[in-house]
XYZ file of C-alpha atoms in Angstrom:
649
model
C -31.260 28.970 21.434
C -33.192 26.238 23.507
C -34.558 25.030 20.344
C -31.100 24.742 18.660
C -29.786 22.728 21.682
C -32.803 20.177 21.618
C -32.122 19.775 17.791
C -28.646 19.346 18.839
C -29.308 16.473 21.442
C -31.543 14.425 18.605
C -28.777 14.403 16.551
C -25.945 13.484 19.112
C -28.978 11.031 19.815
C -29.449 9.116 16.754
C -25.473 9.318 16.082
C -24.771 7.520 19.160
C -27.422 5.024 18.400
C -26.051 4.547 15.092
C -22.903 3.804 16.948
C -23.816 1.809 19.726
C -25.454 -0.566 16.889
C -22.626 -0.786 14.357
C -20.784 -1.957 17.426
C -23.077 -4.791 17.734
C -22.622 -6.379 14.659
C -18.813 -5.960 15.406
C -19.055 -7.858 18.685
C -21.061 -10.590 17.053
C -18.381 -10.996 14.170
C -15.606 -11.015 16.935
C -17.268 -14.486 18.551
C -18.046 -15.630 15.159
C -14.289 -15.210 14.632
C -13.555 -16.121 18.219
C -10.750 -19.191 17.343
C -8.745 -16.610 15.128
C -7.786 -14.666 18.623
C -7.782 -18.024 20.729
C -4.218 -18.660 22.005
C -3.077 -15.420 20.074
C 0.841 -14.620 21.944
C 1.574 -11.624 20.314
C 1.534 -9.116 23.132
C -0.110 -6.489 21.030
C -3.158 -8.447 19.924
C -5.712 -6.562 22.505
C -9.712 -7.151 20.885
C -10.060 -3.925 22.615
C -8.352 -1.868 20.255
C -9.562 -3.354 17.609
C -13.495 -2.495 18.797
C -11.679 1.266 19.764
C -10.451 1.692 15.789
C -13.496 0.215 14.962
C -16.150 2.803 16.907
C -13.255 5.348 14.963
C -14.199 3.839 11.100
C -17.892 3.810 12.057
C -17.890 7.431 13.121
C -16.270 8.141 9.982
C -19.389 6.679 7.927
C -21.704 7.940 10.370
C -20.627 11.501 9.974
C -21.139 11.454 6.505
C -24.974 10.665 7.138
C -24.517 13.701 9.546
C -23.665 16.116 7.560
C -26.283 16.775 5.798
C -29.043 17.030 8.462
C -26.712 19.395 10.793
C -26.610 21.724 7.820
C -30.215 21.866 7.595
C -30.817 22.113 11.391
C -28.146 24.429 11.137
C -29.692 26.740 8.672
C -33.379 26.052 9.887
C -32.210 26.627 13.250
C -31.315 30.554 12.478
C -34.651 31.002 10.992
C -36.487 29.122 14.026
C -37.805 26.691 12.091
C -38.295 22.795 13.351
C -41.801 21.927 12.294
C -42.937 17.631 12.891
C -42.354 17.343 9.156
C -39.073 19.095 9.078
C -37.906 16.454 11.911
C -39.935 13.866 10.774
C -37.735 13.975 7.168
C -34.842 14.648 8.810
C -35.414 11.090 10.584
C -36.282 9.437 7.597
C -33.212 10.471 5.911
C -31.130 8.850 8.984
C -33.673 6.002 8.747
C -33.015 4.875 5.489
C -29.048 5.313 5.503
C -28.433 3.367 8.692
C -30.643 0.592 7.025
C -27.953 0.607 4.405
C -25.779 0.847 6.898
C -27.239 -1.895 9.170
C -27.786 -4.230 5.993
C -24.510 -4.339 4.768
C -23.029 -4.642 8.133
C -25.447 -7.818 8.761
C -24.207 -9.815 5.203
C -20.683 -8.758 5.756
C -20.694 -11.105 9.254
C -21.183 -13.873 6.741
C -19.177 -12.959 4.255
C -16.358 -12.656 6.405
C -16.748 -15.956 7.723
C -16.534 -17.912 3.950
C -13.734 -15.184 2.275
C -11.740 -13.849 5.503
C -12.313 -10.090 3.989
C -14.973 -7.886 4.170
C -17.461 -6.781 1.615
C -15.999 -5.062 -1.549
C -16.350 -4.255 -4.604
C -16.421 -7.465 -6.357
C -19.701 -8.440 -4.732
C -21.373 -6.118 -7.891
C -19.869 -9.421 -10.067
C -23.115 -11.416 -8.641
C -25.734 -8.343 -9.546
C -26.522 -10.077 -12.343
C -27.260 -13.378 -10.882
C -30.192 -11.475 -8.744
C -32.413 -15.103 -8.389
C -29.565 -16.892 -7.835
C -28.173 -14.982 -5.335
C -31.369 -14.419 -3.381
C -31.703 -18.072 -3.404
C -28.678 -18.318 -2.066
C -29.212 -16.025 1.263
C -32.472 -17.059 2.141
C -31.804 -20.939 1.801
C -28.860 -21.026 4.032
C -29.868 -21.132 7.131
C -26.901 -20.350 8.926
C -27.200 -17.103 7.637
C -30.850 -16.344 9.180
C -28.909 -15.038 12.386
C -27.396 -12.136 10.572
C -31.024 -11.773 8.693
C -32.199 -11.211 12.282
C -29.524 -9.604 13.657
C -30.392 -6.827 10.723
C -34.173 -6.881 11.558
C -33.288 -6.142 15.710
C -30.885 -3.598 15.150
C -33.057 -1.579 12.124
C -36.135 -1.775 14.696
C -34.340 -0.607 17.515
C -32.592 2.241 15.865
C -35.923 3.454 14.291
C -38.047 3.024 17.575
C -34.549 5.335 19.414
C -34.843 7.974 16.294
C -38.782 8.429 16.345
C -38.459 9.080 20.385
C -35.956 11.320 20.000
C -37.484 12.988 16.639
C -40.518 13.522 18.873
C -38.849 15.927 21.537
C -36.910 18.082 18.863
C -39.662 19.471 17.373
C -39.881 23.564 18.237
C -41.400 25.821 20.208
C -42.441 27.910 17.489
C -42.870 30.704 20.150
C -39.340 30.728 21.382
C -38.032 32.667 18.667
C -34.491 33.930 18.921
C -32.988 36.953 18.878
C -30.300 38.582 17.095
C -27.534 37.677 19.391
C -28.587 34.406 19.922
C -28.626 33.708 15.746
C -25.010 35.000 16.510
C -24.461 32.003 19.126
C -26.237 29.777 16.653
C -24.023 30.559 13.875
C -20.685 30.289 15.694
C -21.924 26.536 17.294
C -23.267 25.794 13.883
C -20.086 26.376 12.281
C -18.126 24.568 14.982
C -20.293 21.633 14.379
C -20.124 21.269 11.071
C -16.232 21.578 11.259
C -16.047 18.634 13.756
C -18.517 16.279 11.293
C -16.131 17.114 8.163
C -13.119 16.354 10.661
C -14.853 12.981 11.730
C -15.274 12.555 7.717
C -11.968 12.863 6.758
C -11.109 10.715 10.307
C -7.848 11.921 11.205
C -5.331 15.508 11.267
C -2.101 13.786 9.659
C -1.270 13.911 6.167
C -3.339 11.685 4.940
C -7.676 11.092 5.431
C -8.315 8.197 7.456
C -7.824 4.460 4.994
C -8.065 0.922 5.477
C -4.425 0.973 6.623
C -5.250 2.625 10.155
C -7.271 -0.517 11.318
C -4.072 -2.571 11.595
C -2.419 -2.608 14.800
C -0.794 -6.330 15.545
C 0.117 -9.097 14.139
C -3.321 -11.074 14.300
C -4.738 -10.394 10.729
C -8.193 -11.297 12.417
C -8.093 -8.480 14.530
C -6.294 -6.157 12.216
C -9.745 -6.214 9.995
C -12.128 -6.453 12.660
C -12.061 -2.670 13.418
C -13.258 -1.622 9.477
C -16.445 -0.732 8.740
C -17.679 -2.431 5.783
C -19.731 -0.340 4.546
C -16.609 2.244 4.325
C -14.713 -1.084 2.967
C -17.606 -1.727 0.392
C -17.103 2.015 -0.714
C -13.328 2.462 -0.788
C -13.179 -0.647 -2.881
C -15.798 0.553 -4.998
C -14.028 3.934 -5.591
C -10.773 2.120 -6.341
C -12.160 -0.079 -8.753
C -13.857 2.411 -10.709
C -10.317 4.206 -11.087
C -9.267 3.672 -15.391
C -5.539 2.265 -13.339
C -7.053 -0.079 -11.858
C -9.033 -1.875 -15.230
C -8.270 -4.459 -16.306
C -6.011 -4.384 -18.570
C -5.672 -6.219 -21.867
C -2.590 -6.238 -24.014
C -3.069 -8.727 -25.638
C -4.448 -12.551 -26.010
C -4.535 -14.017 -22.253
C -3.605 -17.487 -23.874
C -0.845 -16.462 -26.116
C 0.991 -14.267 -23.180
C 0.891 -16.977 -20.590
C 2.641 -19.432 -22.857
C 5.131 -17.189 -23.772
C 5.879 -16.368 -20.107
C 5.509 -19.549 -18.885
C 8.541 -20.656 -21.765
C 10.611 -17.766 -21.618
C 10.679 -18.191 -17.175
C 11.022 -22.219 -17.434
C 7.873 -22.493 -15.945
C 6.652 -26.294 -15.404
C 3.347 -26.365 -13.831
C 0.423 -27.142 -15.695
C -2.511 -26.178 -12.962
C -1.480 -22.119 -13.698
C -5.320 -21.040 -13.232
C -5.421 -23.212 -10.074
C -1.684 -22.151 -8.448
C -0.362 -19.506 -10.702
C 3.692 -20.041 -11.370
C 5.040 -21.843 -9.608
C 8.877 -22.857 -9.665
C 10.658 -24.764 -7.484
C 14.361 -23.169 -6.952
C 16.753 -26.291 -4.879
C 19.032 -25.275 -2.319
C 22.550 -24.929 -2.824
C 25.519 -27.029 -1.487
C 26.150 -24.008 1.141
C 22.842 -22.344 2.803
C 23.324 -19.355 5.433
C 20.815 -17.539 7.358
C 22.200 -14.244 7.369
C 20.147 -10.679 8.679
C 19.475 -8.995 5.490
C 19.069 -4.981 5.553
C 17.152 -4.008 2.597
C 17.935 -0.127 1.651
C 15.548 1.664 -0.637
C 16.957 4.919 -1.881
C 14.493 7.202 -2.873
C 15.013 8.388 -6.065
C 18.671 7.459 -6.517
C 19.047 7.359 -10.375
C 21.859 5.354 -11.141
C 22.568 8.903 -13.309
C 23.490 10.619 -10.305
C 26.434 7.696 -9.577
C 30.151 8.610 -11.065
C 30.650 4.989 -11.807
C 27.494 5.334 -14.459
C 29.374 8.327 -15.975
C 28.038 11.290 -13.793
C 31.365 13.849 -13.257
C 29.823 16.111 -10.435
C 31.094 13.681 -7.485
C 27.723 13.289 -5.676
C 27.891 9.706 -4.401
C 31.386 8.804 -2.940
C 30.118 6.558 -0.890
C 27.578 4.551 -2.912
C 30.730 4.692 -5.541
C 32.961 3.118 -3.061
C 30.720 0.479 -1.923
C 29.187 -0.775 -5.095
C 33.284 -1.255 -5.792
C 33.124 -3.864 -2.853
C 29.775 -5.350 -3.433
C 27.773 -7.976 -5.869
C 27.160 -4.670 -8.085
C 24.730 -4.995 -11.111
C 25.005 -2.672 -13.540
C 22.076 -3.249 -16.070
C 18.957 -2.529 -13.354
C 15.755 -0.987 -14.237
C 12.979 0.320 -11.677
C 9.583 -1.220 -12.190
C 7.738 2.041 -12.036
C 8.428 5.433 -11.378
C 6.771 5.397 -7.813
C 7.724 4.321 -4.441
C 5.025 1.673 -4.542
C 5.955 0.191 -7.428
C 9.261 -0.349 -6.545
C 8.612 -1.553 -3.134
C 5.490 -4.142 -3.935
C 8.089 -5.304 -7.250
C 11.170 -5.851 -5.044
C 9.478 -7.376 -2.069
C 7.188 -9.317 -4.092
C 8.601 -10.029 -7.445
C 5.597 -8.818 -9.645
C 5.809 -5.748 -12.228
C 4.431 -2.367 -11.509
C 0.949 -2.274 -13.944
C 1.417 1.096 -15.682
C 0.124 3.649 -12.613
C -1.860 1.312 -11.027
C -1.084 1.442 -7.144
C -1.218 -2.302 -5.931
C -0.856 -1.827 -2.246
C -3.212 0.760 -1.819
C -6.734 -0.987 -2.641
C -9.287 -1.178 0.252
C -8.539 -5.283 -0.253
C -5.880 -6.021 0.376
C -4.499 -8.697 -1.284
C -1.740 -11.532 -0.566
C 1.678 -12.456 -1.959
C 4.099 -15.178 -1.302
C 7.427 -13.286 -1.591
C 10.617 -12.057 0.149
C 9.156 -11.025 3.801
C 6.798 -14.234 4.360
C 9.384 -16.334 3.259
C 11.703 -15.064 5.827
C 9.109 -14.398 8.035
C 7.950 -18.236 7.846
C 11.722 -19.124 8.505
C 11.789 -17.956 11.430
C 12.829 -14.203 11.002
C 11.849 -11.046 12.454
C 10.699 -8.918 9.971
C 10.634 -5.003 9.879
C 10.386 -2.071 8.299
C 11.357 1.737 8.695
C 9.533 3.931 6.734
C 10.188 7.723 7.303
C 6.367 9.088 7.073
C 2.810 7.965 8.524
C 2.107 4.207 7.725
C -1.124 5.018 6.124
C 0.942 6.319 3.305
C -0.159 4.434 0.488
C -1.818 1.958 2.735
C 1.520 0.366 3.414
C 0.887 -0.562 7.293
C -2.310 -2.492 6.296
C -0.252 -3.919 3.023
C 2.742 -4.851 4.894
C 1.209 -6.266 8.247
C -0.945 -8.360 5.874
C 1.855 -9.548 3.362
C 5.201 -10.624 5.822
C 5.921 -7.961 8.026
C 5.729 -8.329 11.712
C 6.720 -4.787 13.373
C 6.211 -1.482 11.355
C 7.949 2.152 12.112
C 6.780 5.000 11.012
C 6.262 8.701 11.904
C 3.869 7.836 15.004
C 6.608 6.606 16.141
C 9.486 9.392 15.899
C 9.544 12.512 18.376
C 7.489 15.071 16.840
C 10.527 17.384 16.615
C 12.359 14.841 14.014
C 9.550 15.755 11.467
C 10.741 18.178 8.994
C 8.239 18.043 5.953
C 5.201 16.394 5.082
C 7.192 12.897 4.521
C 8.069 12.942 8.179
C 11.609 12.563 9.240
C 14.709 12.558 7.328
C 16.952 9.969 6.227
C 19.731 10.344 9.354
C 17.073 9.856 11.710
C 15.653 7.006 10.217
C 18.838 4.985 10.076
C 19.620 6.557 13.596
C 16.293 4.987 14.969
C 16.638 1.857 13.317
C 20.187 0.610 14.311
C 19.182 0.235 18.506
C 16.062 -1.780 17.256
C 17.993 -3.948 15.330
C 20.975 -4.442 17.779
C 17.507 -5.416 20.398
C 16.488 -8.197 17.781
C 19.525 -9.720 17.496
C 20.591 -9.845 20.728
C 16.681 -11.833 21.674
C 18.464 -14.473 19.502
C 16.268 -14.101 16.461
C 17.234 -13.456 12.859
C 16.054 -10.373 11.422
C 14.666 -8.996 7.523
C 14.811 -5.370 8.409
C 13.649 -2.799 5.271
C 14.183 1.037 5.393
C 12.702 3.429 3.352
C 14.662 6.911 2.852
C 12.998 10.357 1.319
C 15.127 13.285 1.493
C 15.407 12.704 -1.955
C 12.189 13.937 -2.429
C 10.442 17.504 -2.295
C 10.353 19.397 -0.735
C 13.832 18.850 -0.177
C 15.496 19.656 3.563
C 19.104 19.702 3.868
C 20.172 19.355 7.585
C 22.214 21.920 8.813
C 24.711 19.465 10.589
C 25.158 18.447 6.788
C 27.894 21.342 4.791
C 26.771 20.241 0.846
C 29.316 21.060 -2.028
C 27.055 21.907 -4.580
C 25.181 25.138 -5.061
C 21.797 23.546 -6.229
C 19.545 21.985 -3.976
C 18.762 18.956 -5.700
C 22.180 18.099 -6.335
C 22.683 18.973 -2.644
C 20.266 16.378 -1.841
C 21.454 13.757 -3.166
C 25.051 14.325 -1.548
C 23.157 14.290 1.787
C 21.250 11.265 1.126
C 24.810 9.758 -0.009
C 26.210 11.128 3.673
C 23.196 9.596 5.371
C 24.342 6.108 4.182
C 27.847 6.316 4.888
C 27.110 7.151 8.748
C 24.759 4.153 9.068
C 27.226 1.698 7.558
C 29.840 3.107 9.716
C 27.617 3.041 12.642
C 25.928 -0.230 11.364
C 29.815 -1.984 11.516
C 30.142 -1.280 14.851
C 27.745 -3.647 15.653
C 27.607 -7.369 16.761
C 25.121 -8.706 13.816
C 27.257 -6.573 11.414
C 29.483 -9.703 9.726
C 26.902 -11.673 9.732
C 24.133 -9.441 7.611
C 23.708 -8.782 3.995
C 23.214 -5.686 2.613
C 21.243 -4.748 -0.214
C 20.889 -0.990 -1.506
C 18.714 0.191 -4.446
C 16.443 2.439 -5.259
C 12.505 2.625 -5.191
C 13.030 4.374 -8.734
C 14.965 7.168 -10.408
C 14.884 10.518 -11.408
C 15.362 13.148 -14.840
C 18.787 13.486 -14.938
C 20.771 15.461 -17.203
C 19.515 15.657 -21.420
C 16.008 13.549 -21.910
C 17.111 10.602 -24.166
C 13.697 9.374 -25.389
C 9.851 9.779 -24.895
C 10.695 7.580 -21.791
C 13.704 8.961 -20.425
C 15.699 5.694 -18.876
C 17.223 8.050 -15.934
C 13.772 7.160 -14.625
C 14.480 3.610 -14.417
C 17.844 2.521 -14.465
C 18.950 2.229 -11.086
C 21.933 1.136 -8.750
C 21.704 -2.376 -6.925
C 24.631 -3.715 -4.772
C 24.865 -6.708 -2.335
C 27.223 -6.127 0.347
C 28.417 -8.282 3.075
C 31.265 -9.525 4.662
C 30.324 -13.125 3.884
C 30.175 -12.290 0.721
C 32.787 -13.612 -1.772
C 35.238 -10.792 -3.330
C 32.827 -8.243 -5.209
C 32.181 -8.012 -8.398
C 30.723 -6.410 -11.345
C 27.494 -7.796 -13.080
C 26.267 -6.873 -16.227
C 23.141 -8.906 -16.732
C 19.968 -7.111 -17.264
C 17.543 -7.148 -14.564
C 15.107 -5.384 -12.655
C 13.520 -5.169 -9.581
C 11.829 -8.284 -9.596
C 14.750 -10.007 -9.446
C 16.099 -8.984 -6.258
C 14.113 -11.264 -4.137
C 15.201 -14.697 -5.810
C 18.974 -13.644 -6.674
C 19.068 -12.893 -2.953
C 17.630 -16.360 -1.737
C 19.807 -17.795 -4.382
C 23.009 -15.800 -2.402
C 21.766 -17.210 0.887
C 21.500 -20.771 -1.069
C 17.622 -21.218 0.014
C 14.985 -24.213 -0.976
C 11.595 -22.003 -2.068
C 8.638 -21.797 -4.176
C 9.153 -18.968 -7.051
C 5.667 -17.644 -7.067
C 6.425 -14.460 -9.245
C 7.949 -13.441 -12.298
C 12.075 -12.778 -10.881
C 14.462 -14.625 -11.810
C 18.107 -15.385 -10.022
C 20.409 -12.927 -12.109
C 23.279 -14.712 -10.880
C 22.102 -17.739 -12.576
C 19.770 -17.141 -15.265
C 20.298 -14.342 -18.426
C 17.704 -12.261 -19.460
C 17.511 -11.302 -22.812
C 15.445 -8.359 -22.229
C 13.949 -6.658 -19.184
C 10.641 -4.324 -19.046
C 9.078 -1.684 -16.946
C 6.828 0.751 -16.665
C 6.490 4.686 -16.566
C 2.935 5.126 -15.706
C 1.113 5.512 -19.144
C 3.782 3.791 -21.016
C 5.599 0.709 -21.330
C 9.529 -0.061 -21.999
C 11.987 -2.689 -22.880
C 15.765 -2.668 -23.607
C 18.019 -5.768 -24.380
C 21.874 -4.810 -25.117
C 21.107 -2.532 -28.379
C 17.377 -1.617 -28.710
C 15.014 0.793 -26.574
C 10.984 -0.088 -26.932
C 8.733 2.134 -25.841
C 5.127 1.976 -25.948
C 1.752 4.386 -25.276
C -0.931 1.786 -25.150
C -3.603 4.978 -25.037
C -2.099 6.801 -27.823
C -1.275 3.561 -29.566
C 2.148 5.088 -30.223
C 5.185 2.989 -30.032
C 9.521 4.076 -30.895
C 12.474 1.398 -31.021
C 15.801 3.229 -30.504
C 19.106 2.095 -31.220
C 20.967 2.661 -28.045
C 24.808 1.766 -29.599
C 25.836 5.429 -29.897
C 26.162 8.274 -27.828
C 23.037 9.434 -29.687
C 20.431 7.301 -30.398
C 18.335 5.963 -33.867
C 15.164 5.999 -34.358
C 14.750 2.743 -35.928
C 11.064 1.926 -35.946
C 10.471 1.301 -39.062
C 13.624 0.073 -40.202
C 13.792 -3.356 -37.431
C 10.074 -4.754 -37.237
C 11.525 -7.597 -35.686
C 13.744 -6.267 -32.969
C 10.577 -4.282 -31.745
C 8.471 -6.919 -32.052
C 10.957 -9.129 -30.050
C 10.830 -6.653 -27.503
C 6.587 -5.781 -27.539
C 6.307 -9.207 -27.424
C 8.307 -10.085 -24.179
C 7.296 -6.454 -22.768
C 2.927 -7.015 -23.080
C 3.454 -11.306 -22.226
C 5.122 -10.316 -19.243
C 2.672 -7.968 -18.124
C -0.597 -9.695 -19.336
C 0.584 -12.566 -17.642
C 1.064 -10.678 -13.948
C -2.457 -8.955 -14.319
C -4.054 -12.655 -14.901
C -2.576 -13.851 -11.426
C -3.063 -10.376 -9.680
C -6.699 -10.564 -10.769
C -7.058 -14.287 -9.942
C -5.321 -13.853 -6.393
C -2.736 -16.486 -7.949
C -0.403 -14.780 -6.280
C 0.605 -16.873 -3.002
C 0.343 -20.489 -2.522
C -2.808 -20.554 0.170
């Protein structure tokens, strides 16, 4: 057993070590980064949690070199076996991994400096430039103090490892027993259990991501805590994903100019500053709070004004008969973060592709910066962990200044594996709003409900009509909404706050119309507000995108149109297109396309009738109308995405 323990203490040696060390290169790429922190107000902006989450992502890496050696001291352990050249490869396996370790570490501090983002995948672009990028390191002298930083901390870890390596190796005579192979099993076991727990990095939901290094509002400090040799591997991983290729429609050339006619588009300098369209302010310009609803899953199917009988929504029925209602809406995906990153940010939903949840996270110009650079407080209220998705790294990086999420609830209000439920949330939400606006300060607040999600959990304060659950869900969801207006109107920022309620996506309801059923997609969006004019009824088609610049256009705002929304209360689409993972769809005011870009399969239905035509073979040009406008539209967003065209910095 004493042999065990003195393997034990080398590794709990060198892992400390390897610790202690990435920690130095951290420390040296805080002063490097010094003047990003200088003068920083926001309260939460403490460097020392940002080295605390960062000793947290390198213990993540550094278990994973664990592993492997405590398995085989483990296992050699039980059999009394720790010869010199069992330790000695045992070392040289640590040896060469925190070299890798230590290396990338060292040419991240200047990387960081030049790019403000850590090394990622798209450093494997300049493999093939091997001279020219070795030229590059070595004849830049400002980066010879990471070159030696590298050398020090490789030849100090190596000269801790060999002196520890030294003193683990067995007393071959101290062989152990029966009982004690019992002991050694049971701490072996343990041990292992802790390293995968230190792999995966935390006990919620989700493993440990990118997203748990952001604390504040200093995006300095919010990426000093990753390690980036985990941010070099996560980006790697994501990449490699087939959602996240490139994709190619069609001809680059041909689909910008169609966009960039068919969205007015002026600017010339597109591969310099993407789109860019300036929308004038109006006569009248008010700087209302805006609440920003997202209804999880609310298919505009389950709504008795778009023809369903079963009475599930009275209150999103009443309201959308006193709001800006627009009848023609379509999801841009069939996921949460499509329809959040398409409404915040006006930019389509890329098939499955998840744009908020690579390890790089990129920035937007769009509805929360915009308000946030006016002046607003912006928030959001999401009802599970923030890591979901990535969204508290996504958000804190593109607009948002305060984010809620389960760490935040009592640990009694969590009722599935999406946290709390919709009451709650809205219950939560409405003292931290009243706080902001009585501090004097406008505020963009967005919540995020789930109930109407599985696994589904109907309150028992709530008494549903219906006899099946999912219907049942839906009515409570509908219940949860009409208690936070009514609470919501009892409050001083009430008449002066715009309310807008969609949802993230929809849902099968009822018969399945097409390969792409549209119950998916078509969704409910209202405006409310008491400084609204009298409500009415829109019937232009639209989609998510579109949100963000028909709501500036309501609040009469000067901006810079940096996506591909347009102001539906001022310009007509003729067409509008979305996504359902592996295919793509567009409808104007008679024809459905649909297309399976894997398959190659494509359908054009008539939608006139209660039942529709398959007409595509019969009108070639209605479906290429629609193919046309459908692929432009999203060839044109993957160019900026992939460009980082997508924000005016």
């Amino acid at each position: 057993m004493r042999n065990f323990w003195r393997a034990f203490r080398y590794l709990v040696t060198v892992h400390v070590a390897g610790l202690l060390l990435l920690s130095l290169f951290r420390l040296v790429l805080f002063f490097k980064g010094y003047a990003y922190v200088s003068g920083e107000a926001d309260p939460e902006a403490v460097p020392a949690v940002a080295f605390l989450r960062g000793i947290w992502f390198d213990n993540v890496v550094a278990c994973y070199v664990l592993l492997l050696p405590l398995l085989a001291v483990s296992v050699a352990a039980l059999f009394n076996y720790g010869s010199r050249t069992f330790f000695r490869i045992v070392n040289g396996w640590f040896i060469f991994f925190y070299t890798w370790l230590f290396l990338i570490s060292a040419a991240d501090i200047p990387y960081f400096a030049y790019f403000f983002k850590h090394l990622n995948a798209s450093i494997f672009n300049w493999m093939s430039y091997g001279g020219t990028t070795l030229g590059m390191m070595f004849s830049e002298s400002s980066y010879y103090s990471s070159i030696v930083l590298f050398l020090v901390a490789t030849a100090l870890f190596v000269l801790i490892a060999v002196r520890a390596c030294r003193k683990a190796v067995y007393d071959k005579f101290d062989v152990p027993d029966l009982k004690q192979r019992g002991g050694i099993l049971v701490m072996a076991c343990l041990l292992v259990g802790l390293c995968l727990f230190g792999i995966r990095g935390r006990m919620g939901y989700n493993p440990i991501k990118v997203s748990a290094a952001y604390y504040c509002g200093n995006p300095f400090l919010n990426q000093l805590g990753i390690n980036p040799a985990f941010n070099l591997l996560r980006s790697t991983l994501e990449a490699s994903k087939k959602e996240n290729q490139y994709i190619r429609f069609m001809d680059e050339a041909e689909a910008l100019a169609y966009t960039k006619k068919a969205l007015r588009i002026e600017n010339e300098d597109i591969e310099e500053r993407g789109f860019v369209r300036h929308v004038a302010a109006s006569d009248t310009v008010i700087r209302p709070n805006v609440v920003l609803v997202f209804m999880e899953s609310m298919s505009a199917d389950f709504m008795a004004r778009y023809g369903n009988t079963e009475n599930l929504t009275p209150f999103l029925d009443s309201l959308a008969r006193q709001s800006i209602c627009f009848d023609s809406i379509f999801s841009a995906g069939i996921h949460t973060n499509h329809g959040v990153y398409a409404t915040l940010y006006s930019f389509p939903a890329i098939m499955k592709r998840n744009a908020m949840k690579g390890a790089v996270i990129q920035n937007y110009t769009g509805l929360p910066n915009l308000l946030q650079n006016a002046g607003y407080r912006t928030l959001y209220f999401m009802t599970h962990e923030s890591q979901y998705d990535n969204m508290n790294g996504f958000f804190r990086t593109n607009g948002y200044d305060e984010i809620y999420a389960q760490e935040d609830y009592p640990s009694d209000k969590v009722v599935n594996s999406f946290g709390v439920q919709d009451d709650f949330l809205f219950e939560y939400a409405l003292p931290v709003l009243t706080r902001t606006y009585e501090e004097g300060v406008p505020f963009f607040a967005t919540l995020m409900t789930v109930s109407n999600h599985p696994p589904y959990v109907i309150p028992s304060s709530f008494s549903p009509r219906s006899a099946d659950t999912e219907k049942q869900i839906v009515e409570y969801a509908d219940w949860a909404m009409r208690r936070f207006m009514d609470e919501a109107s009892r409050q001083p920022w009430f008449d002066h706050t715009i309310f807008v309620f969609l949802a993230d996506h929809g849902k099968l309801v009822g018969e399945v119309d097409s390969e792409m059923p549209l119950s998916y997609n078509h969704i409910p969006l209202m405006f409310y507000s008491p400084l609204l004019p009298s409500p009415r009824t829109v019937n232009v088609l639209g989609g998510q995108i579109d949100v963000a610049p028909t709501l500036l256009g309501i609040m009469g705002w000067e901006y810079e149109n940096r996506g591909l929304g347009v102001d539906l209360l001022r310009e007509e689409r003729p067409c509008i297109f979305f996504t359902a993972d592996d295919a793509v769809g567009c409808i104007d005011d008679s024809h459905f396309y649909i297309y399976r870009p894997a398959e190659e399969q494509e359908w054009l239905y008539a939608t006139g009738g209660k039942r529709w035509v398959d007409e595509t073979a019969t009108q070639p040009d209605a479906l290429h109308r629609l193919k046309t406008y459908a692929l432009s539209m999203l060839q044109s967003a993957e160019y900026l995405v992939s460009r980082n065209l997508t924000t005016g910095k």
